Amino acid sequence: MKKGDNMNKNELNKLKEIANTVRRDCIKIQKIINSGHLGGSLSAVEIMAYLYFYKMNIDNKEPLKKDRDVFVLSKGHASLGYYSVLARRGFFPVEELKTYRQINSRLQGHTEIDSVPGVECSTGSLGQGLSFGLGLALGYKKKNINNKVYVLLGDGEMQEGQIWEALLLQGRLQLDNLIPIIDNNRLQLDDYCENVVGDWKMKEKLKAFKFNVIEVDGNDFNDIDKGFNALKPDKANIIISNTVKGKGISFMENKIEWHSKKMNDEEYKLALQELDNQGGEKDD
Amino acid sequence: MTKIMAPRDMHGKVLEELGEENDKIFVLSGDLAAATKVVYFGRKFPDRFLNVGIAEQNMIGIAAGLARVGFIPIVSTFACFAPGRTYDQIRQVIAYSNANVKIMSTHPGLAIGMDGAIHQSLDDIDLMRELPNLVVLAPSDEISTKKAIIKAIEHNGPVYVRIGRKECPTHFSEDKEFEIGKGYTLKGGNDITFMAHGSMVDIMYKAAVEMEKMGVSVRVIEMPSIKPIDKELILKAATETKGIVTGEDHFLYGGLYSAVCEVVSSKIPCIVKGVAVNDTFGESGKPDELYKKYGLTKENVIEKAKEILNI
């Protein structure tokens, strides 16, 4: 794990390429199987790429090593992007991505714990990942293991009451090894979050829950890195990662319907063309 | 005679004892430590105890996380909350994830009494036994409760344990080995079989003694392991006696009655009648009054037996 480093140009370019490769995977896999959530996978690509290819202390050869950092995808429907990140990071063969959501596959529609190396929590029913992460973080503290637990939440997911049970307790415990990250893409399945819950003042609420709140542009690696470097020791930290749902594909960005809509052939071609212009691996 | 201990008190006592020898045990309370009796553990091992507050769903998730790190988390709350309030959480991060978490649910059934219908978990066994990976235990007295808790903690995987609130006369002997998946014949007999878990074991035992006086030979089986269930013992009873009466402080649907029917209907059909709460919610009242009103009585057990035996 790198602490306090500023990203150099090479690292930044490498991450950008990975993000693009993951986006291409998402587009290709969703097209092949005609199922899966594109919008919320694409918004979270940079955060997951940053964690898995830059920040986290992990080893694909020893996925369960004792002092590893742990990632929990609480917004389990973003498994499309998550599996791609894991595969590209070497936890299982990239080829296997094609089996996603298919019968007899290890890659379930929503993630299942230990189904493939690297997946550390079963999610899909929203609102549960933070509690699980809190249990992990508490357990690691008790065992004096010096690592971090990252939990990726959706902003729509924040409507679940269990999240606030967990936030309340973390406000009291102030575990600095637990880092919740909110993928704040401002859209949920039916509508814009704001239309569902009104102007709900996320930041103010989190501050009232005794969190050190850090806000970043979650589709910008430099800004993400700055945010992670601003985490305070001995404090309950939380990162609001402002993102664009459907990021990277112009006609999907900020569009409600691309939560889980399927692409026609023309849209597919266009999506890949757009990604061609953004770098990344192109081995079809 | 030594004073009988309530199963919930035994639950508190045995966890306190086990905490000494097993430093993996981590107890979580949903602000009910005084009632569930895990308060003893909390006082002795504050470092492995956490009151998560009145937040059962969060408690289930934290338990699953702690299990992942190698602890054996004990979730303790009332049976009306886990699983009633936490079914989806148990399904996802405990059962589906096969997490090594033990859910100790106290105050089950009508026996909680005056708190009324909302606190009377008459559906918990039903909800828990349908989930894959989960073991479901419902011991009766202090001895079977103690043994069930020890086995639950030894078992590598998720276990739901239903623990009674009130003292229950003992029928499970100290020298008997408690095994997950086993039923126990408390009394032999060849005319009819009584089968029960929890607080109904004693009531059915007393009904059997009374029927013996009428010249009916009654077999009494304590069935503390609802899942996996002792199919062999049930099929033996179905073959060797004229029918089975089940008894439980739970809804008739989905509990032991249903489990026994599922077993016999697939192999050796026989008449099974259930003494349980029959498709209605309970109400406030003293446990004894409620048991009487809702038919969880010796008399009702005998009535059902007579119907089967045509006497």
XYZ file of C-alpha atoms in Angstrom:
595
model
C 0.000 0.000 0.000
C 1.225 3.457 -0.827
C 0.681 6.134 1.729
C 0.830 9.803 1.042
C 2.354 9.374 -2.417
C 1.202 11.622 -5.140
C 0.392 9.667 -8.218
C 2.988 10.017 -10.929
C 2.124 10.198 -14.591
C 2.897 6.547 -15.304
C 0.722 5.350 -12.479
C -2.063 7.625 -13.555
C -1.900 6.424 -17.158
C -1.854 2.831 -16.044
C -4.975 3.346 -13.934
C -6.743 5.129 -16.768
C -6.004 2.196 -19.052
C -7.309 -0.261 -16.516
C -10.484 1.748 -16.068
C -11.011 1.713 -19.798
C -10.369 -2.019 -20.015
C -12.893 -2.619 -17.236
C -15.442 -0.460 -19.025
C -14.896 -2.449 -22.206
C -15.401 -5.659 -20.228
C -18.657 -4.342 -18.813
C -19.960 -3.383 -22.247
C -18.875 -6.650 -23.866
C -20.117 -8.952 -21.126
C -23.452 -7.214 -20.779
C -23.925 -7.486 -24.536
C -22.980 -11.184 -24.640
C -25.239 -12.263 -21.801
C -27.903 -9.582 -22.294
C -28.137 -8.981 -18.569
C -26.419 -6.983 -15.828
C -26.257 -3.434 -14.488
C -24.224 -1.051 -16.596
C -24.989 2.366 -15.092
C -23.880 1.702 -11.522
C -20.962 -0.455 -12.614
C -19.539 2.240 -14.867
C -19.814 4.991 -12.244
C -17.718 2.979 -9.788
C -14.946 1.849 -12.135
C -12.336 4.405 -11.059
C -12.810 3.786 -7.341
C -12.518 0.032 -7.744
C -9.560 0.322 -10.118
C -7.834 2.717 -7.719
C -8.341 0.365 -4.775
C -7.373 -2.845 -6.543
C -4.531 -1.554 -8.712
C -3.045 1.127 -6.486
C -4.216 1.329 -2.925
C -5.014 -2.027 -1.422
C -2.580 -4.458 0.150
C -3.688 -7.603 -1.657
C -2.087 -10.571 -3.350
C -3.905 -12.507 -6.026
C -1.586 -15.456 -5.360
C -2.603 -15.463 -1.721
C -6.110 -13.954 -1.724
C -6.755 -14.691 1.943
C -3.427 -13.560 3.377
C -3.869 -12.493 6.939
C -3.123 -8.794 6.762
C -4.829 -8.148 3.413
C -7.067 -5.148 2.906
C -10.665 -6.137 2.291
C -13.143 -4.694 -0.165
C -16.892 -5.133 0.305
C -19.166 -4.292 -2.606
C -22.306 -3.373 -0.733
C -24.022 -2.186 -3.920
C -24.002 -5.758 -5.150
C -25.606 -5.078 -8.516
C -22.345 -3.442 -9.611
C -20.875 -6.951 -9.694
C -20.384 -6.614 -13.466
C -17.628 -4.044 -13.017
C -16.372 -5.656 -9.836
C -15.781 -9.056 -11.432
C -13.916 -7.412 -14.268
C -11.641 -5.595 -11.805
C -10.967 -8.845 -9.949
C -10.275 -10.767 -13.155
C -7.983 -8.064 -14.528
C -6.160 -8.032 -11.175
C -5.535 -11.757 -11.622
C -7.910 -13.301 -9.116
C -9.494 -15.526 -11.773
C -9.249 -15.896 -15.564
C -10.567 -12.976 -17.623
C -12.097 -15.549 -19.982
C -14.445 -16.575 -17.182
C -16.206 -13.206 -17.277
C -18.287 -14.581 -20.136
C -19.953 -17.009 -17.740
C -21.314 -14.151 -15.602
C -24.962 -14.698 -14.661
C -25.011 -17.976 -16.611
C -25.959 -21.307 -15.126
C -23.194 -23.235 -13.330
C -20.996 -20.126 -13.168
C -18.966 -18.980 -10.191
C -19.889 -15.417 -11.135
C -23.343 -14.968 -9.673
C -25.570 -12.046 -10.650
C -24.968 -10.568 -7.243
C -21.761 -11.458 -5.463
C -21.466 -14.560 -3.292
C -18.762 -14.842 -0.659
C -15.759 -16.977 -1.712
C -17.422 -17.918 -4.992
C -14.225 -16.754 -6.639
C -11.028 -15.626 -4.901
C -11.337 -11.983 -3.941
C -15.054 -11.854 -3.230
C -15.353 -11.450 0.513
C -19.026 -10.790 1.130
C -22.391 -11.899 -0.226
C -24.367 -8.856 -1.306
C -27.284 -7.931 -3.497
C -29.939 -7.172 -0.979
C -29.004 -3.546 -0.404
C -28.029 -1.970 2.879
C -26.095 -4.840 4.390
C -22.467 -4.329 3.367
C -21.572 -1.631 5.880
C -22.631 -3.776 8.835
C -20.514 -6.621 7.500
C -17.575 -4.273 7.007
C -18.040 -2.933 10.516
C -17.861 -6.494 11.868
C -14.681 -7.099 9.870
C -13.075 -3.845 10.995
C -13.954 -4.511 14.624
C -12.609 -8.057 14.392
C -9.346 -6.939 12.787
C -8.857 -4.291 15.488
C -9.420 -6.896 18.190
C -6.850 -9.115 16.508
C -4.377 -6.264 16.126
C -4.196 -6.724 12.382
C -3.225 -3.456 10.764
C -5.304 -3.308 7.599
C -8.223 -1.498 6.029
C -11.778 -2.497 5.153
C -13.274 -0.580 2.216
C -17.036 -0.698 1.713
C -18.551 0.658 -1.483
C -22.104 1.895 -1.003
C -24.571 3.332 -3.453
C -26.177 6.674 -2.703
C -29.571 5.147 -3.457
C -28.658 2.344 -1.084
C -28.353 4.919 1.695
C -32.158 4.847 1.877
C -31.953 1.498 3.678
C -32.388 1.873 7.434
C -29.709 -0.672 8.272
C -27.072 1.675 6.834
C -27.972 4.253 9.456
C -27.832 1.659 12.217
C -24.284 0.937 11.098
C -23.351 4.615 10.712
C -24.638 5.359 14.197
C -22.524 2.605 15.719
C -19.435 3.563 13.709
C -19.944 7.127 14.934
C -19.564 5.726 18.418
C -16.760 3.227 17.732
C -14.712 5.519 15.412
C -12.861 2.614 13.796
C -10.248 4.147 11.509
C -9.715 0.872 9.646
C -13.200 1.058 8.148
C -13.538 3.271 5.077
C -17.044 3.524 3.644
C -17.154 5.062 0.176
C -20.420 6.320 -1.261
C -20.693 6.040 -5.027
C -22.719 9.218 -5.296
C -24.000 8.951 -8.851
C -27.336 10.551 -7.883
C -29.491 8.044 -9.755
C -31.352 4.937 -8.678
C -33.431 2.419 -10.575
C -36.665 4.341 -10.864
C -35.603 7.946 -10.676
C -33.074 10.541 -9.574
C -32.343 10.014 -5.871
C -33.280 13.592 -5.192
C -36.763 13.005 -6.591
C -37.152 10.021 -4.301
C -35.861 11.461 -1.038
C -35.705 15.179 -1.739
C -32.629 17.258 -1.026
C -31.489 15.009 1.764
C -28.214 16.729 2.684
C -26.014 13.644 2.753
C -22.886 15.487 3.845
C -24.529 17.262 6.756
C -26.121 14.060 7.957
C -22.822 12.186 7.879
C -21.116 14.986 9.769
C -23.856 14.808 12.381
C -23.094 11.093 12.677
C -19.533 12.123 13.704
C -17.778 11.264 10.465
C -14.795 12.949 8.940
C -16.391 13.494 5.542
C -14.157 13.675 2.468
C -15.609 14.563 -0.900
C -13.921 13.597 -4.154
C -14.567 13.463 -7.869
C -14.926 9.696 -8.060
C -14.188 9.499 -11.764
C -10.864 11.360 -11.408
C -7.920 9.310 -10.122
C -5.925 12.306 -8.922
C -8.824 13.602 -6.927
C -9.585 10.136 -5.528
C -5.969 9.861 -4.427
C -6.103 13.259 -2.769
C -9.206 12.153 -0.896
C -7.637 8.939 0.347
C -4.621 10.880 1.539
C -6.919 13.074 3.615
C -8.209 10.172 5.753
C -7.661 10.932 9.410
C -6.155 8.413 11.830
C -8.249 7.354 14.847
C -11.362 8.764 13.216
C -14.474 7.457 11.532
C -13.818 8.519 7.938
C -16.200 8.403 5.012
C -15.661 9.299 1.378
C -18.372 10.767 -0.787
C -17.293 9.841 -4.276
C -19.197 12.057 -6.703
C -19.604 10.141 -9.916
C -21.578 9.986 -13.136
C -23.835 7.019 -13.652
C -23.027 5.353 -16.958
C -19.662 7.191 -17.013
C -17.610 6.829 -20.177
C -20.453 6.157 -22.602
C -21.965 9.464 -23.644
C -25.481 8.220 -24.301
C -25.617 6.353 -20.979
C -24.324 9.114 -18.742
C -26.879 10.368 -16.240
C -29.699 8.416 -17.875
C -32.118 6.619 -15.586
C -32.840 3.840 -18.072
C -29.212 2.688 -18.229
C -29.410 1.272 -14.717
C -29.851 -2.110 -16.327
C -31.011 -1.511 -19.901
C -29.694 -3.770 -22.663
C -27.859 -2.382 -25.684
C -28.961 -2.905 -29.253
C -26.230 -3.622 -31.825
C -25.856 -0.011 -32.804
C -25.528 1.188 -29.222
C -23.005 -1.544 -28.552
C -20.846 -0.516 -31.475
C -21.035 3.111 -30.498
C -20.128 2.345 -26.876
C -17.013 0.431 -27.915
C -16.047 3.170 -30.364
C -16.231 5.748 -27.621
C -14.041 3.597 -25.394
C -11.567 3.062 -28.266
C -10.883 6.755 -28.082
C -10.183 6.583 -24.359
C -7.308 4.008 -24.340
C -7.166 0.572 -22.715
C -6.787 -3.009 -23.887
C -8.542 -3.845 -27.141
C -8.189 -7.620 -27.430
C -11.669 -8.635 -28.565
C -34.632 -31.341 44.547
C -32.276 -28.721 43.177
C -33.787 -25.582 41.836
C -34.501 -25.725 38.135
C -32.901 -23.051 36.027
C -34.689 -21.265 33.207
C -33.129 -22.046 29.807
C -32.302 -18.371 29.262
C -30.396 -18.306 32.556
C -28.521 -21.425 31.509
C -27.783 -19.708 28.201
C -26.153 -16.837 30.094
C -24.295 -19.173 32.416
C -22.967 -21.538 29.778
C -21.705 -18.694 27.568
C -19.889 -17.227 30.544
C -18.270 -20.607 31.159
C -17.394 -21.217 27.516
C -15.944 -17.728 27.209
C -13.232 -18.769 29.631
C -11.912 -21.640 27.527
C -12.767 -20.323 24.059
C -11.454 -16.864 23.282
C -13.090 -16.884 19.857
C -16.538 -16.396 21.343
C -17.765 -12.839 20.776
C -21.190 -11.910 22.108
C -23.391 -9.258 20.530
C -26.450 -7.888 22.239
C -29.291 -5.873 20.755
C -29.731 -4.011 24.028
C -31.334 -6.997 25.728
C -28.393 -8.390 27.681
C -30.222 -8.337 31.002
C -33.175 -10.249 29.568
C -31.256 -12.745 27.438
C -28.718 -13.120 30.268
C -25.614 -12.510 28.166
C -24.970 -9.731 30.637
C -22.852 -12.259 32.596
C -20.580 -12.740 29.607
C -20.425 -9.010 29.001
C -19.258 -8.311 32.556
C -16.589 -10.959 32.449
C -15.315 -10.438 28.912
C -16.002 -6.788 28.036
C -13.422 -7.002 25.279
C -15.444 -9.651 23.445
C -18.855 -8.168 24.058
C -20.685 -5.395 22.244
C -24.082 -3.854 22.748
C -24.831 -2.739 19.199
C -27.928 -0.915 20.344
C -31.490 -1.501 19.235
C -30.390 -2.414 15.736
C -30.841 -6.113 15.030
C -30.206 -5.955 11.296
C -26.863 -4.268 11.863
C -26.087 -6.847 14.561
C -26.504 -9.726 12.102
C -24.137 -8.078 9.616
C -21.523 -7.327 12.276
C -21.716 -10.957 13.417
C -21.076 -12.170 9.872
C -18.064 -9.836 9.607
C -16.656 -11.011 12.931
C -17.100 -14.631 11.838
C -15.118 -13.884 8.685
C -12.223 -12.713 10.836
C -12.301 -15.953 12.849
C -14.481 -15.164 15.830
C -17.495 -17.273 16.793
C -20.103 -14.541 17.145
C -23.129 -15.134 19.332
C -26.096 -12.972 18.395
C -28.499 -12.745 21.269
C -31.915 -11.198 21.132
C -35.583 -12.113 21.390
C -36.940 -14.686 18.947
C -39.453 -12.147 17.635
C -36.600 -9.920 16.375
C -34.183 -12.568 15.098
C -35.395 -13.855 12.760
C -38.552 -11.744 12.502
C -36.812 -8.458 11.899
C -33.642 -9.840 10.372
C -34.790 -12.526 7.978
C -33.248 -10.945 4.887
C -29.994 -10.303 6.732
C -29.832 -13.884 8.001
C -30.615 -15.154 4.517
C -27.852 -13.160 2.804
C -24.901 -12.877 5.164
C -25.484 -15.870 7.444
C -27.209 -18.719 5.585
C -26.220 -18.017 1.960
C -22.738 -17.082 3.145
C -22.540 -20.097 5.467
C -21.158 -17.830 8.191
C -20.097 -19.386 11.465
C -22.586 -17.339 13.490
C -24.805 -18.617 16.309
C -28.154 -16.936 16.698
C -29.444 -17.413 20.234
C -33.086 -16.416 20.333
C -34.715 -16.223 23.717
C -38.294 -15.597 24.840
C -39.967 -17.626 22.082
C -43.629 -18.347 21.532
C -46.697 -17.577 23.595
C -44.537 -18.132 26.675
C -43.370 -14.512 26.558
C -46.883 -13.815 27.830
C -48.024 -10.317 28.644
C -45.913 -8.582 26.011
C -48.541 -9.797 23.572
C -48.784 -10.960 19.977
C -46.113 -8.682 18.538
C -43.494 -10.208 20.828
C -44.712 -13.784 20.420
C -42.478 -15.460 17.853
C -44.656 -18.243 16.521
C -43.008 -18.256 13.112
C -39.289 -18.349 13.880
C -38.735 -22.074 13.371
C -40.625 -21.900 10.116
C -38.478 -19.016 8.843
C -35.216 -20.581 9.938
C -35.714 -24.167 8.897
C -36.366 -23.304 5.273
C -32.938 -21.700 4.845
C -30.145 -23.898 3.457
C -26.984 -24.331 5.595
C -28.728 -23.321 8.818
C -29.043 -25.766 11.728
C -32.145 -25.182 13.866
C -32.252 -26.287 17.493
C -35.055 -25.939 20.044
C -34.008 -27.505 23.347
C -36.421 -27.773 26.261
C -34.873 -27.672 29.700
C -31.709 -26.334 31.287
C -29.747 -29.488 30.488
C -30.652 -29.790 26.815
C -30.217 -26.023 26.446
C -26.710 -26.189 27.857
C -25.789 -29.134 25.666
C -27.383 -27.590 22.576
C -25.419 -24.348 23.034
C -22.150 -26.246 23.455
C -22.849 -28.253 20.280
C -23.942 -25.153 18.386
C -20.618 -23.502 19.151
C -18.653 -26.641 18.244
C -20.527 -26.937 14.949
C -18.718 -25.220 12.093
C -21.517 -23.253 10.437
C -24.591 -21.185 11.203
C -26.933 -22.343 13.953
C -30.227 -20.953 15.220
C -30.996 -21.879 18.834
C -34.451 -21.238 20.297
C -34.144 -20.788 24.054
C -37.058 -20.798 26.497
C -37.697 -18.035 28.961
C -39.201 -19.956 31.871
C -38.048 -22.810 34.067
C -38.898 -26.161 32.552
C -38.783 -29.459 34.497
C -35.836 -31.499 33.280
C -36.262 -34.560 31.100
C -32.900 -34.550 29.351
C -30.368 -36.343 31.522
C -26.866 -35.038 32.204
C -25.186 -38.190 30.912
C -26.961 -38.160 27.563
C -24.901 -36.959 24.617
C -26.604 -34.147 22.658
C -26.176 -34.591 18.947
C -27.317 -32.262 16.177
C -29.848 -34.191 14.079
C -30.909 -36.535 16.866
C -34.200 -36.979 18.683
C -34.404 -38.538 22.134
C -36.854 -41.126 23.357
C -37.770 -40.046 26.878
C -40.235 -42.875 27.381
C -40.943 -46.052 25.422
C -44.419 -47.040 24.207
C -46.137 -48.800 21.329
C -49.628 -47.348 20.843
C -48.906 -43.757 19.995
C -45.992 -41.293 19.828
C -45.796 -37.845 21.335
C -43.087 -35.616 19.914
C -42.192 -32.117 21.072
C -39.590 -29.400 21.415
C -39.119 -26.630 23.951
C -41.696 -25.982 26.618
C -44.144 -28.555 25.199
C -41.865 -31.477 26.090
C -42.899 -31.426 29.734
C -46.586 -30.979 28.925
C -46.559 -33.922 26.535
C -44.618 -36.039 28.983
C -47.298 -35.389 31.608
C -50.019 -36.210 29.068
C -48.261 -39.499 28.332
C -48.113 -40.418 32.013
C -51.825 -39.759 32.279
C -52.632 -41.848 29.217
C -50.593 -44.733 30.582
C -53.024 -44.779 33.489
C -55.808 -45.278 30.927
C -53.932 -48.255 29.572
C -52.449 -46.552 26.518
C -48.769 -47.163 25.845
C -47.204 -43.828 24.832
C -43.794 -43.167 23.353
C -42.425 -39.707 24.145
C -39.744 -38.178 21.984
C -37.945 -34.910 22.585
C -37.004 -33.439 19.209
C -34.633 -30.542 19.911
C -33.042 -30.703 16.479
C -35.614 -29.375 14.038
C -33.087 -29.185 11.231
C -31.569 -31.559 10.451
C -34.365 -33.679 11.855
C -34.079 -37.281 13.034
C -35.884 -38.944 10.122
C -35.008 -42.424 11.297
C -36.615 -41.917 14.690
C -39.732 -40.381 13.128
C -40.114 -43.216 10.607
C -39.623 -45.750 13.396
C -42.425 -44.103 15.358
C -44.607 -44.056 12.251
C -44.036 -47.787 11.782
C -44.214 -48.954 15.355
C -47.067 -46.811 16.707
C -50.483 -45.897 15.322
C -49.792 -42.233 14.891
C -47.895 -39.164 16.065
C -48.988 -36.123 18.030
C -46.564 -33.203 17.812
C -46.438 -30.389 20.333
C -44.839 -26.954 20.116
C -45.226 -23.349 21.196
C -45.202 -22.196 17.554
C -47.632 -21.897 14.673
C -48.930 -25.245 13.505
C -47.744 -24.397 10.002
C -44.044 -24.545 9.352
C -42.756 -25.905 12.635
C -42.211 -29.405 13.991
C -45.668 -30.549 12.854
C -44.851 -29.653 9.253
C -41.377 -31.158 9.501
C -42.758 -34.479 10.786
C -45.482 -34.532 8.110
C -42.844 -33.977 5.423
C -40.860 -36.956 6.660
C -43.696 -39.466 7.044
C -45.565 -38.471 3.888
C -42.586 -39.344 1.744
C -42.021 -42.796 3.228
C -44.435 -44.233 5.758
C -47.673 -42.234 5.814
C -49.328 -42.206 9.215
C -51.725 -39.890 11.000
C -49.976 -36.857 12.472
C -51.864 -34.375 14.595
C -50.348 -31.188 15.871
C -50.816 -29.356 19.108
C -49.669 -25.838 18.305
C -51.053 -22.358 17.721
C -53.467 -22.840 14.876
C -53.352 -20.020 12.326
C -54.039 -17.204 14.741
C -51.990 -14.566 16.533
C -51.719 -14.690 20.300
C -52.494 -11.909 22.762
C -51.400 -10.550 26.127
C -51.847 -12.776 29.139
C -49.998 -14.976 31.584
C -48.189 -17.838 29.812
C -50.311 -20.494 31.528
C -53.526 -18.702 30.577
C -52.350 -18.349 26.990
C -51.325 -21.997 26.761
C -54.818 -22.918 27.958
C -56.661 -20.570 25.614
C -54.645 -21.575 22.551
C -54.721 -25.296 23.296
C -51.142 -25.979 24.322
C -52.379 -28.252 27.090
C -52.126 -31.780 28.372
C -55.860 -32.181 27.768
C -55.574 -31.197 24.116
C -52.662 -33.570 23.601
C -54.742 -36.421 25.077
C -57.719 -35.400 22.938
C -55.620 -35.541 19.766
C -54.224 -38.934 20.803
C -57.707 -40.281 21.373
C -58.783 -39.104 17.929
C -55.923 -41.044 16.372
C -56.570 -44.152 18.463
C -60.342 -43.941 18.033
C -61.016 -44.208 21.752
